[in-house]
mmCIF file of C-alpha atoms in Angstrom:
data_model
loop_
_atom_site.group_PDB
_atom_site.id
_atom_site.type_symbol
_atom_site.label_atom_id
_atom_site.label_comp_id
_atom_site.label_asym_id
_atom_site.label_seq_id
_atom_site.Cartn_x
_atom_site.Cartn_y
_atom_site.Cartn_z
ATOM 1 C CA UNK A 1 7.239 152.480 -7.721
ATOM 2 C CA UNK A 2 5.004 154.166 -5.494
ATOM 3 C CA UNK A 3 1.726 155.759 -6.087
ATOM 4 C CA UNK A 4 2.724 158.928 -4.321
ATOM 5 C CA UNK A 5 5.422 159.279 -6.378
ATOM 6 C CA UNK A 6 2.346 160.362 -9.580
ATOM 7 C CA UNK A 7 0.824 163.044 -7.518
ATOM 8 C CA UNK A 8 0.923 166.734 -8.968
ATOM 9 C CA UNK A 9 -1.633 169.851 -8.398
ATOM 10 C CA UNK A 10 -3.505 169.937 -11.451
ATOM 11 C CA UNK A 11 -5.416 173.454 -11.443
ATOM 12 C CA UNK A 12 -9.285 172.268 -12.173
ATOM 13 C CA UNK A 13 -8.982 174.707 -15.136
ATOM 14 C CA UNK A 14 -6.755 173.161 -16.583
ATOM 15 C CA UNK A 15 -9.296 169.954 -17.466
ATOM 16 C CA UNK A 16 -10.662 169.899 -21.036
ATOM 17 C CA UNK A 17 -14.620 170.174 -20.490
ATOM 18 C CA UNK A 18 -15.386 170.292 -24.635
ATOM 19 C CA UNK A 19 -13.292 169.380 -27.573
ATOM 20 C CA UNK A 20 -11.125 171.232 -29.896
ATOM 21 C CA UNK A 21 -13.350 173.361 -32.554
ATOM 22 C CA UNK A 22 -10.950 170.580 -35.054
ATOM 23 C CA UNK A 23 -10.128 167.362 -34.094
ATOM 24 C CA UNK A 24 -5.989 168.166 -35.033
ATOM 25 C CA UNK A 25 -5.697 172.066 -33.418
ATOM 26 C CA UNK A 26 -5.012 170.719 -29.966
ATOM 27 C CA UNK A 27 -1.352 171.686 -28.752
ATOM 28 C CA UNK A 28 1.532 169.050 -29.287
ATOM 29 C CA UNK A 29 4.163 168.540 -27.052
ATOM 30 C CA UNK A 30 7.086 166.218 -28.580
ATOM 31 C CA UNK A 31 9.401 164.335 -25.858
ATOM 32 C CA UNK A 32 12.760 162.909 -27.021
ATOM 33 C CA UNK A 33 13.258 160.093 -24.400
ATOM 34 C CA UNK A 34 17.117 159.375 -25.106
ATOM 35 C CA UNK A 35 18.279 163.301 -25.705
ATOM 36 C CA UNK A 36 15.945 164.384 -22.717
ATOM 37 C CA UNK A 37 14.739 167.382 -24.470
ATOM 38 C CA UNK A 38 11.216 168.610 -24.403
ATOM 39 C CA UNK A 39 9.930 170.409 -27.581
ATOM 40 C CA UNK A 40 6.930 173.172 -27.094
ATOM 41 C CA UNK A 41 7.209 175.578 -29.590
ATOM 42 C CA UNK A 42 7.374 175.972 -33.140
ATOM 43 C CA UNK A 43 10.874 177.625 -34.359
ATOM 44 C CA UNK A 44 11.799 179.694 -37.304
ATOM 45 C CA UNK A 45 14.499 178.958 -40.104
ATOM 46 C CA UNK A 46 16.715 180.168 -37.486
ATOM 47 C CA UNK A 47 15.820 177.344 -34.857
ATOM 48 C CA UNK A 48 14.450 180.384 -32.585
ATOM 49 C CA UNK A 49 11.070 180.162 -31.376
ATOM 50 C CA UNK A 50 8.234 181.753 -33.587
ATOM 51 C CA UNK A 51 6.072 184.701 -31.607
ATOM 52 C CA UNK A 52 3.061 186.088 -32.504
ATOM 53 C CA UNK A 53 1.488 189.308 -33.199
ATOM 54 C CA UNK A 54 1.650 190.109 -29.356
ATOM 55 C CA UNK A 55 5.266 188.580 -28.893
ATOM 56 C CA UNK A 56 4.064 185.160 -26.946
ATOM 57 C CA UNK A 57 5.658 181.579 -28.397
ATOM 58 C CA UNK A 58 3.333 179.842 -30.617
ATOM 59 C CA UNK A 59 2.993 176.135 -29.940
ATOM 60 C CA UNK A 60 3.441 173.013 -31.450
ATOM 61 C CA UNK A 61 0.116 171.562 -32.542
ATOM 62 C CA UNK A 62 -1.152 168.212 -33.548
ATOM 63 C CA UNK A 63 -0.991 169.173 -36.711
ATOM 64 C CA UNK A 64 3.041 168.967 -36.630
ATOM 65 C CA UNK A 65 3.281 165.229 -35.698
ATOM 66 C CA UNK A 66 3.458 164.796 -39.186
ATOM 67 C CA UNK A 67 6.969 166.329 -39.372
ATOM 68 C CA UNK A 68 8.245 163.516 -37.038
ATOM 69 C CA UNK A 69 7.339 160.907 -39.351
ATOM 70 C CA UNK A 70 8.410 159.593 -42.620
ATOM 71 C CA UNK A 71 8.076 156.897 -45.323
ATOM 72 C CA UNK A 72 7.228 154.092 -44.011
ATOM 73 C CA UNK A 73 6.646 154.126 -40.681
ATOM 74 C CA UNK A 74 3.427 152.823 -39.037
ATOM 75 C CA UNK A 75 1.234 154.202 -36.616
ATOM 76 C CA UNK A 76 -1.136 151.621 -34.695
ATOM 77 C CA UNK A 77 -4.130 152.503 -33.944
ATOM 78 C CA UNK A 78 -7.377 151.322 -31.425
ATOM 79 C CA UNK A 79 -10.512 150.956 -33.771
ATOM 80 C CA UNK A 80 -13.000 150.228 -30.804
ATOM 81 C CA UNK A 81 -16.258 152.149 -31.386
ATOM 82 C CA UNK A 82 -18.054 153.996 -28.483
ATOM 83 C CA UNK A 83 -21.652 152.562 -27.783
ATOM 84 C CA UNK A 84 -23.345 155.567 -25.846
ATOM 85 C CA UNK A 85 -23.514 153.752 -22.799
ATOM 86 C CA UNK A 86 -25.290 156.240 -19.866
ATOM 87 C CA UNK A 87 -28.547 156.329 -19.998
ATOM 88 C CA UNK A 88 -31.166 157.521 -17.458
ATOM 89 C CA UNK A 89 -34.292 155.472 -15.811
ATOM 90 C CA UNK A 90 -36.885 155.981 -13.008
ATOM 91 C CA UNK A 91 -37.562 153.210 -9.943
ATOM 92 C CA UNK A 92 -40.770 151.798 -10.462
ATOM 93 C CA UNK A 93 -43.301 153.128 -7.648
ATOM 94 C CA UNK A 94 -40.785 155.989 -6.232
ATOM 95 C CA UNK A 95 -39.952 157.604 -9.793
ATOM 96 C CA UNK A 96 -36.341 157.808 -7.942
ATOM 97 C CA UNK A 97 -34.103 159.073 -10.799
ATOM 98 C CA UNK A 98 -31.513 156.111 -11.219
ATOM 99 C CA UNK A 99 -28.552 156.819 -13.477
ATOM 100 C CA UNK A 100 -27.626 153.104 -15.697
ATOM 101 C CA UNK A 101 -24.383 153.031 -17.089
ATOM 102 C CA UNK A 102 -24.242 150.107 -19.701
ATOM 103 C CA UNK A 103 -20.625 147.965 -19.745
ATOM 104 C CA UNK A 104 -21.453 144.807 -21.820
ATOM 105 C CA UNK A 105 -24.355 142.740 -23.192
ATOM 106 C CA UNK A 106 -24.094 139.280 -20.704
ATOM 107 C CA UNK A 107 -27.115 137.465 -23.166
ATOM 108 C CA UNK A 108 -28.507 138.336 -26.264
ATOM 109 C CA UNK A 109 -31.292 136.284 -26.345
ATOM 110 C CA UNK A 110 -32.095 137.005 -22.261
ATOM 111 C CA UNK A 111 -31.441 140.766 -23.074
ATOM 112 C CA UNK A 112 -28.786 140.934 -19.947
ATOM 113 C CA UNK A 113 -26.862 143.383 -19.500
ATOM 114 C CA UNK A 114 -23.655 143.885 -17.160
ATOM 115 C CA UNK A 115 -24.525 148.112 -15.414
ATOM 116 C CA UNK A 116 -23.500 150.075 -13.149
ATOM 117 C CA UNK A 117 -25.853 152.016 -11.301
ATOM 118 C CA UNK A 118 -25.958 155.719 -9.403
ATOM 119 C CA UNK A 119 -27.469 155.595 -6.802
ATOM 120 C CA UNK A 120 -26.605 152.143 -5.899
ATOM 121 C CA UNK A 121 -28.174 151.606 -2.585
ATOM 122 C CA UNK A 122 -31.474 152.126 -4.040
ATOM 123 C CA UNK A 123 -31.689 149.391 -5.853
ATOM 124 C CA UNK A 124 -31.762 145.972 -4.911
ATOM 125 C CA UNK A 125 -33.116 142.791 -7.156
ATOM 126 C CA UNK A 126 -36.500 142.411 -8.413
ATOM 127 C CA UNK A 127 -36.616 146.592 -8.638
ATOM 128 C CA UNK A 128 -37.874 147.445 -12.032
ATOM 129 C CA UNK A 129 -36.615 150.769 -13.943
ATOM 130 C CA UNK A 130 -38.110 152.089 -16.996
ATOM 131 C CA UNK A 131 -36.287 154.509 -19.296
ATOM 132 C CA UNK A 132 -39.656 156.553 -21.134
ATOM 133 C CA UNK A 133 -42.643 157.655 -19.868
ATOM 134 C CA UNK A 134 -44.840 155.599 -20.851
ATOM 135 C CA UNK A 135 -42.620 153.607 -23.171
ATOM 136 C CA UNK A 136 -41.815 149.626 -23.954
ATOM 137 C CA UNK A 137 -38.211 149.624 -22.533
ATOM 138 C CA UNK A 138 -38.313 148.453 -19.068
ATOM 139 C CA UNK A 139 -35.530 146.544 -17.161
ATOM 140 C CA UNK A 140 -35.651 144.394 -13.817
ATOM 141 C CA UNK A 141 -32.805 143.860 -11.885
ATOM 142 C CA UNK A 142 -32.252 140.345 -10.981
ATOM 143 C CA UNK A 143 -28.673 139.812 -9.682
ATOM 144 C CA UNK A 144 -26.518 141.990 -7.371
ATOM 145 C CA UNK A 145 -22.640 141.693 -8.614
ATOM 146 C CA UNK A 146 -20.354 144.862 -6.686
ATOM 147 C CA UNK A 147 -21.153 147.459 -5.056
ATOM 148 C CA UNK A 148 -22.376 149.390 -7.904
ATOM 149 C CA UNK A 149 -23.017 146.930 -9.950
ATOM 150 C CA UNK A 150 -25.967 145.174 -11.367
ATOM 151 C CA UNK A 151 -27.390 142.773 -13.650
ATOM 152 C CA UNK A 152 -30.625 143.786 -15.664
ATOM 153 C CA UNK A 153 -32.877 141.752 -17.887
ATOM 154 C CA UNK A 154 -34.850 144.086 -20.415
ATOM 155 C CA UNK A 155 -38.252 143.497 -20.600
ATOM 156 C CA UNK A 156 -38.456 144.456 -24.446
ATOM 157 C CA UNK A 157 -39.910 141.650 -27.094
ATOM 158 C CA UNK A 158 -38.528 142.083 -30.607
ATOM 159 C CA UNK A 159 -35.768 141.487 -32.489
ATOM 160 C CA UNK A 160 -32.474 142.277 -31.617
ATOM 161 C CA UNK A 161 -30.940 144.483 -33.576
ATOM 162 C CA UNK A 162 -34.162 146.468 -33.056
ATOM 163 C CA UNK A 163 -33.870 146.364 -28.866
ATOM 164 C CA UNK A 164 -30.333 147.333 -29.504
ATOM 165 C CA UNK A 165 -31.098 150.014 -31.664
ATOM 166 C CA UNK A 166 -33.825 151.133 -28.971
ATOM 167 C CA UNK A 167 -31.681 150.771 -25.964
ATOM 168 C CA UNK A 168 -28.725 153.182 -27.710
ATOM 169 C CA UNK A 169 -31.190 155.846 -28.716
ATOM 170 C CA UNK A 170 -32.139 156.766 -25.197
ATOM 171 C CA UNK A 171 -28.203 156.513 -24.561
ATOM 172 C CA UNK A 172 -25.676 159.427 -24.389
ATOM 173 C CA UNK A 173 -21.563 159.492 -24.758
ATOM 174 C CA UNK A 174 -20.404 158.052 -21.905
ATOM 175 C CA UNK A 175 -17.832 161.495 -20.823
ATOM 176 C CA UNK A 176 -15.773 160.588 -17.988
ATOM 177 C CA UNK A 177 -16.995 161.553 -14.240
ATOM 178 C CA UNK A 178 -15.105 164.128 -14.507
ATOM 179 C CA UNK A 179 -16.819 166.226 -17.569
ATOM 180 C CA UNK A 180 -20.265 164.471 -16.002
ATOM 181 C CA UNK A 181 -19.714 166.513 -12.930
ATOM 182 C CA UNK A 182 -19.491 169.950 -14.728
ATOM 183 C CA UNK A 183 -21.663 169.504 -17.992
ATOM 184 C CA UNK A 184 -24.605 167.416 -19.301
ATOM 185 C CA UNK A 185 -23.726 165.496 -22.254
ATOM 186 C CA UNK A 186 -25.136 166.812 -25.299
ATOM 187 C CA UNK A 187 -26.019 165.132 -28.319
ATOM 188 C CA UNK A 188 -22.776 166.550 -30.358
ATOM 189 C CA UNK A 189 -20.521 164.465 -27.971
ATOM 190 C CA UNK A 190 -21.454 161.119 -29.438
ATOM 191 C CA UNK A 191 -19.466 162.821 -32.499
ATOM 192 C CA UNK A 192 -16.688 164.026 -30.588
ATOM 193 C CA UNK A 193 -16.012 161.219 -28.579
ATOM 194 C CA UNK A 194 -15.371 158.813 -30.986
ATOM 195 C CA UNK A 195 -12.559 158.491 -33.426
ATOM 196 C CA UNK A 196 -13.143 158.606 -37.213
ATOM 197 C CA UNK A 197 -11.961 155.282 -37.824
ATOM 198 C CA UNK A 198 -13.953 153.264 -35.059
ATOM 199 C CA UNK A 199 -15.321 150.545 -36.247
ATOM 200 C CA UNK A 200 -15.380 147.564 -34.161
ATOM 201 C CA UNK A 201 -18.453 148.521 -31.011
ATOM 202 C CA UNK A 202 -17.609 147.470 -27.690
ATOM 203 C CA UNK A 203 -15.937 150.419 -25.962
ATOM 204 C CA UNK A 204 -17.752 152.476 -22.629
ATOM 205 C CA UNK A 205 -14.977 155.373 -23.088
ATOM 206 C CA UNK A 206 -12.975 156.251 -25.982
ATOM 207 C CA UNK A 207 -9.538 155.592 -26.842
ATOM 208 C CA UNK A 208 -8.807 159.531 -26.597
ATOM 209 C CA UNK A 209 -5.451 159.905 -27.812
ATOM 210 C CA UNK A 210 -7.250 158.922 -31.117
ATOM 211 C CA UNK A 211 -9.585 161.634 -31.168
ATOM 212 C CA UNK A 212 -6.976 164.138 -32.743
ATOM 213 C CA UNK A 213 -6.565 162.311 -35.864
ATOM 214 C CA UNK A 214 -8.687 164.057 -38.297
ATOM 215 C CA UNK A 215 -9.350 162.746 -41.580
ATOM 216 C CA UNK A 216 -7.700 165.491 -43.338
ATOM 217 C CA UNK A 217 -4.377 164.913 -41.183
ATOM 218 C CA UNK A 218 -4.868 160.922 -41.919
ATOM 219 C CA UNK A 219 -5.104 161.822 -45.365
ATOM 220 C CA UNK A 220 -2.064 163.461 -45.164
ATOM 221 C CA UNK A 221 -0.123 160.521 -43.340
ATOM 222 C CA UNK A 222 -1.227 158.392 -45.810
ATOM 223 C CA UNK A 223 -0.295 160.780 -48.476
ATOM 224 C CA UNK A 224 2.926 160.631 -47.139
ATOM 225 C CA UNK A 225 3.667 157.029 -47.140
ATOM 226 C CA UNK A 226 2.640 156.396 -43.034
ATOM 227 C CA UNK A 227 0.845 152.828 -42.421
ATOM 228 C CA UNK A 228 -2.154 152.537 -40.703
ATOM 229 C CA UNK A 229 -2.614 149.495 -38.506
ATOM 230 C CA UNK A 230 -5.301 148.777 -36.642
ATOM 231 C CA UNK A 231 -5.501 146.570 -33.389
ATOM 232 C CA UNK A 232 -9.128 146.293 -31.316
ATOM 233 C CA UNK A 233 -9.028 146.783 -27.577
ATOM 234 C CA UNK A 234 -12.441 147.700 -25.915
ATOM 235 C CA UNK A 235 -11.567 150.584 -23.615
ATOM 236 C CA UNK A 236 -13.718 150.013 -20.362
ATOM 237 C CA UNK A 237 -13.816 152.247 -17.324
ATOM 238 C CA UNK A 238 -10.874 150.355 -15.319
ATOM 239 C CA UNK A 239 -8.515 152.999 -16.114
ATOM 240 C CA UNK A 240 -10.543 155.596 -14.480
ATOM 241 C CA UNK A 241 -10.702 153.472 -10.888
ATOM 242 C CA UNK A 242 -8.922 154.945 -8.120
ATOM 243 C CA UNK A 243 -5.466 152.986 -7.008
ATOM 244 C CA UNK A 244 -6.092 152.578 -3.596
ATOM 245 C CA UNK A 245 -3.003 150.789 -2.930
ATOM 246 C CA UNK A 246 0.541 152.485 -2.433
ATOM 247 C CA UNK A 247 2.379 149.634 -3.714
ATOM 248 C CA UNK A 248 1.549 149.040 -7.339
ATOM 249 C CA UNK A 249 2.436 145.878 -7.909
ATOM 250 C CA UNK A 250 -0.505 144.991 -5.996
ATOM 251 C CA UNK A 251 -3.060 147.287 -8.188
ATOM 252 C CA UNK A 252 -5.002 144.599 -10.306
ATOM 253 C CA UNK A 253 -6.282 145.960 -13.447
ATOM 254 C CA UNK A 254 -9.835 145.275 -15.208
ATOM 255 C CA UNK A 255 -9.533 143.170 -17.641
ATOM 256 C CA UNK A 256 -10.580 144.425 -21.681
ATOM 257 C CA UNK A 257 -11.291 142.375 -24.559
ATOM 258 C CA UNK A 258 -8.865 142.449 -27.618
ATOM 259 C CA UNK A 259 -7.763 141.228 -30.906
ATOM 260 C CA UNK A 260 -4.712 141.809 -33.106
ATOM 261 C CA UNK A 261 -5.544 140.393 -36.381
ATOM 262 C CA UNK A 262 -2.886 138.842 -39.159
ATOM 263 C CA UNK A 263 -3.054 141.809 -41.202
ATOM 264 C CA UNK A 264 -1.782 144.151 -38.500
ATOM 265 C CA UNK A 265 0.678 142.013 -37.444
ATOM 266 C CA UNK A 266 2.095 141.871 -41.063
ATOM 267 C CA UNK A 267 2.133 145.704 -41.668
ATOM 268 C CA UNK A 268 3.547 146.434 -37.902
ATOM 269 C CA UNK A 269 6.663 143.910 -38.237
ATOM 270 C CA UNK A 270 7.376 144.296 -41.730
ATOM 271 C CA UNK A 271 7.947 148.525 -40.481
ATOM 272 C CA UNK A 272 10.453 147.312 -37.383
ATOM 273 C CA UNK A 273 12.606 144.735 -39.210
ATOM 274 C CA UNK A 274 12.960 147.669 -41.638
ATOM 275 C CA UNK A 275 13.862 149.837 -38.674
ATOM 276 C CA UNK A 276 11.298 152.367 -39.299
ATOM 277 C CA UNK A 277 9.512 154.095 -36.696
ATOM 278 C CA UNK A 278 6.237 152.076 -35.234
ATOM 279 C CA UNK A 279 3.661 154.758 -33.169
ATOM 280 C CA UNK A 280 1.041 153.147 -30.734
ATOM 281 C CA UNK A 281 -1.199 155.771 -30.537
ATOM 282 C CA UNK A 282 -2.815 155.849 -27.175
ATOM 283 C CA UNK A 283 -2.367 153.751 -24.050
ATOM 284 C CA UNK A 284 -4.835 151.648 -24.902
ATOM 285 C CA UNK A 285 -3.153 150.655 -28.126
ATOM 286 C CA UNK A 286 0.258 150.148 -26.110
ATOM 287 C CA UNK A 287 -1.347 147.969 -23.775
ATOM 288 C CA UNK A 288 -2.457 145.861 -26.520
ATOM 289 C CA UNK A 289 0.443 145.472 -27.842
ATOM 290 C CA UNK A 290 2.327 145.076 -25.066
ATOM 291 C CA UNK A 291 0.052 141.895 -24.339
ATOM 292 C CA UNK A 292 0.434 140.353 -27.952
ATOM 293 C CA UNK A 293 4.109 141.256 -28.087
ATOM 294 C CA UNK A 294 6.261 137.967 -28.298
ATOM 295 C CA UNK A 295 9.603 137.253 -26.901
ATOM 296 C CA UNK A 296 11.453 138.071 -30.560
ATOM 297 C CA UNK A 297 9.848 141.352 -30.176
ATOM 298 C CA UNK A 298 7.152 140.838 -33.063
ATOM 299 C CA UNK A 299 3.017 141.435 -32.984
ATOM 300 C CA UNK A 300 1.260 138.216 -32.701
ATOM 301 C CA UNK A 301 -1.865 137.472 -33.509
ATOM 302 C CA UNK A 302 -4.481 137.526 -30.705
ATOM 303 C CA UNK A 303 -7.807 137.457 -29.609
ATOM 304 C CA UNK A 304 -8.754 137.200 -25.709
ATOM 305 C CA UNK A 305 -8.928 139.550 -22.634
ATOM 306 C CA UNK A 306 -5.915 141.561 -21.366
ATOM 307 C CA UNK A 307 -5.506 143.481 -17.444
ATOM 308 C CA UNK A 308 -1.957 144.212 -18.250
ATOM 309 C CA UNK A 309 -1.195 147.166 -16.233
ATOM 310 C CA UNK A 310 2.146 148.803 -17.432
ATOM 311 C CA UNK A 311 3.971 151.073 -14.518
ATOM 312 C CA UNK A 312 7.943 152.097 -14.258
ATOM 313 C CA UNK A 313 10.002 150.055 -14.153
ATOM 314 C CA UNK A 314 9.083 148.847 -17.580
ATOM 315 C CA UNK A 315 10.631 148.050 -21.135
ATOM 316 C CA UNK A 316 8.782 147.915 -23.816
ATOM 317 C CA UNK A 317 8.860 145.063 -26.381
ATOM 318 C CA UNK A 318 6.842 146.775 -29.219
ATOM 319 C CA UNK A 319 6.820 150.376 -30.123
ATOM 320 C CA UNK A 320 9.716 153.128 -30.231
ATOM 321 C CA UNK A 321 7.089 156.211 -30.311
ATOM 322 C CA UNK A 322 4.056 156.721 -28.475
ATOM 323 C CA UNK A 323 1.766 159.621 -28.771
ATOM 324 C CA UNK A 324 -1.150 159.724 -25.429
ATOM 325 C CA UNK A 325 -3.021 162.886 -23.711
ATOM 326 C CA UNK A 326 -2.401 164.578 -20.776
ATOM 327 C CA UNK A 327 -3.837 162.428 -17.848
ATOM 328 C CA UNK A 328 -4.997 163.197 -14.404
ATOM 329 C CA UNK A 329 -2.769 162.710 -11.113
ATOM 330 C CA UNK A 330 -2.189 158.646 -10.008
ATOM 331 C CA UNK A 331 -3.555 157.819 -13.183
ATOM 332 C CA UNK A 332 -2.738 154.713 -14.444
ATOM 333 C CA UNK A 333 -2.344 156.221 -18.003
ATOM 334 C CA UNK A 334 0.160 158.576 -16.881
ATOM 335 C CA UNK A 335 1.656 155.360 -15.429
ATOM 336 C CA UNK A 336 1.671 153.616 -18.636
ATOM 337 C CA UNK A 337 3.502 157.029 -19.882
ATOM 338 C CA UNK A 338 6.861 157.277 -17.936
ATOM 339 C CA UNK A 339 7.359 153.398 -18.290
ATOM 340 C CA UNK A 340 7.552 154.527 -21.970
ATOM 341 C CA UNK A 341 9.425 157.403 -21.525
ATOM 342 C CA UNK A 342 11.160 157.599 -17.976
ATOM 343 C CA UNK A 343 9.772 158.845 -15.158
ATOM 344 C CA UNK A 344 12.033 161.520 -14.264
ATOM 345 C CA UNK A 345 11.296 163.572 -17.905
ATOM 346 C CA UNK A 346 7.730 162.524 -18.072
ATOM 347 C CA UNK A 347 7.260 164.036 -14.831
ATOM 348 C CA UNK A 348 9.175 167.309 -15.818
ATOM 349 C CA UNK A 349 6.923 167.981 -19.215
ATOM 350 C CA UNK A 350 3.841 167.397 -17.095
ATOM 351 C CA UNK A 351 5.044 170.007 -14.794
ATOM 352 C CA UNK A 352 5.903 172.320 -17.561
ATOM 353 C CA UNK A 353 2.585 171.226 -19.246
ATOM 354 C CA UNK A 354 0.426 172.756 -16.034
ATOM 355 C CA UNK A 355 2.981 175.595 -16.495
ATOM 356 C CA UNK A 356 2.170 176.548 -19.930
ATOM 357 C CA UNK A 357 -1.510 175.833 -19.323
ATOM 358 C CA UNK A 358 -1.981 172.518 -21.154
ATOM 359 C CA UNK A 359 -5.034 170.695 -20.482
ATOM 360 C CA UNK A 360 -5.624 167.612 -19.631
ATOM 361 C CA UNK A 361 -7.943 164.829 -20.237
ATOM 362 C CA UNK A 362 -9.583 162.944 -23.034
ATOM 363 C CA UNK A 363 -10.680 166.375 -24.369
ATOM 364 C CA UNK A 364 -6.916 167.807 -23.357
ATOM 365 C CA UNK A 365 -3.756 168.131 -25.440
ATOM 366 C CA UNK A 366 -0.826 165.789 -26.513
ATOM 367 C CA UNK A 367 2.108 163.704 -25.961
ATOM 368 C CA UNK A 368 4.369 162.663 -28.777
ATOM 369 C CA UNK A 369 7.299 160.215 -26.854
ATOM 370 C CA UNK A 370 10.076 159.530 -29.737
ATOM 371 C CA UNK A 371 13.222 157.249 -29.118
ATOM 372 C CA UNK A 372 15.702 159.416 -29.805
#
């Protein structure tokens, strides 16, 4: 496919700037990939849709995913933790203010980290940066690697876990561009932008589709009879860069580190050689799985680096559900979505969805695909 064929006006309102006041109030729309039909609203014994006081539908919330599920079934989830990766420094002699967004720790023992900087042209190696006035963490640049990006050596003496504990304190939540270009970050967002069951540190954005899961709506999964799985795959900004190609197949994807331990792989094919349903929850998760699928169609375990970039045409190996956000235009999320469900009717709910005044974005509303 093209990457024309993913454009659609998405009203700048309609982006999700803050988080739901709960984690699982966040409107739910359900897709039903083999019947083509589109669920929005909640219905009454009747199967008509339920108004409100002022005679307007109300809508499915997160909340209700729970009545698509039974017994059994297993939802797979991405237990990468957010590290608060943007942090802001000064250029030694010019106090230039020089924006330093962390991606991964190159050297423990060096203290090297892979960055990206903002702006880039103003610095070059052997610039130093220093992140307090008057304080011990310092950094020197000492290897150009793109255009934005830059190796640094901090200049800090002590043990590690203390430099790392250090180095995330003068860190906030890495927000997408997008959020960064209409609000500060604010010290609530390192909260809000990571799931409850994170665990495993390594991600620069969070797996959002994960952020709706409360614990009082796990609780009730697990209450239930749902299985939890739980696959790593450390989120990094690659699905945020702009396609600049109109022929996908020559896109190239960043590449993530993963792992799909034993244990997962147990609970996930023990629920599909029962025939229950199995959930990837986010298209993070998917493209894990996707990558440690095996030809029988069973999880394997894994541990490595994945770019798999998943556009239509595409069948999946893995999952029969899929629950993801509401993703910007060209994405390569939305991408991953109508492989999973068709393009044709995952294009038509995101029109409705900018119809009914969904939002979008890590902060946004819901997807639920089911195969059915």
């Amino acid at each position: 496919m093209k990457l024309s064929q993913f454009k659609f006006k998405l009203p700048e309102e309609l982006v999700a700037l803050e988080p739901t006041f709960h984690r699982d109030e966040c409107r739910l729309m359900v897709v039903h990939r083999k019947s083509k039909r589109i669920e929005m609203t909640k219905k009454d014994e009747n199967g008509d849709d339920l108004k409100d006081e002022e005679g307007n539908p109300v809508y499915l919330d997160f909340r209700n995913i729970l009545d698509y599920f039974d017994e059994d079934d297993t939802f797979i989830f991405n237990d990468t933790k957010v590290f608060p990766a943007r942090l802001y420094g000064t250029k030694e002699k010019t106090d230039a203010k020089i924006e330093v967004f962390l991606l991964r720790e190159l050297n423990q023992d060096l203290r090297l980290w892979d960055v990206l900087v903002e702006p880039a042209r103003k610095i070059r190696i052997g610039n130093k940066l220093f992140f307090e006035e008057d304080g011990p963490m310092v950094a020197e640049v000492i290897d150009n690697t793109t255009s934005r990006g830059r190796t640094l050596r901090f200049l800090y003496d002590c043990p590690h876990d203390e430099f790392k504990r250090e180095l995330f304190a003068l860190g906030s939540a890495p927000l997408p561009r997008y959020i960064i270009d209409h609000r500060e970050a604010v010290p609530e967002d390192i909260e809000t932008f990571q799931t409850i069951y994170a665990k495993n540190e390594g991600a620069v954005t969070a797996p959002a589709t994960g952020l709706h899961f409360s614990r009082e709506l796990m609780k009730r999964m697990e209450i239930r009879g749902i299985n939890f799985a739980f696959v790593t795959i450390h989120c990094g900004l690659g699905n945020f860069d702009a396609i600049e190609v109109e022929d996908l197949t020559k896109h190239k994807m960043s590449s993530e580190q993963m792992f799909v331990t034993k244990e997962a792989c147990e609970i996930v094919n023990r629920t599909k050689k029962a025939g229950h349903k199995v959930c990837a929850v986010g298209v993070s998760t998917a493209r894990a799985t996707e990558t440690a699928v095996g030809t029988d169609g069973m999880l394997k375990e894994y541990e490595g680096w994945t770019n798999k970039f998943i556009f239509p045409p595409y069948e999946f190996g893995m999952t029969n559900s899929l629950v993801a956000n509401f993703y910007h235009p060209e994405s390569t999320m939305m991408m991953t979505q109508c492989s999973f469900g068709g393009y044709d009717l995952i294009y038509d709910a995101y029109k409705r969805a900018v119809k009914h005044g969904y939002k979008f974005g890590c902060y946004g509303d819901a997807m639920l695909i089911l195969d059915d």
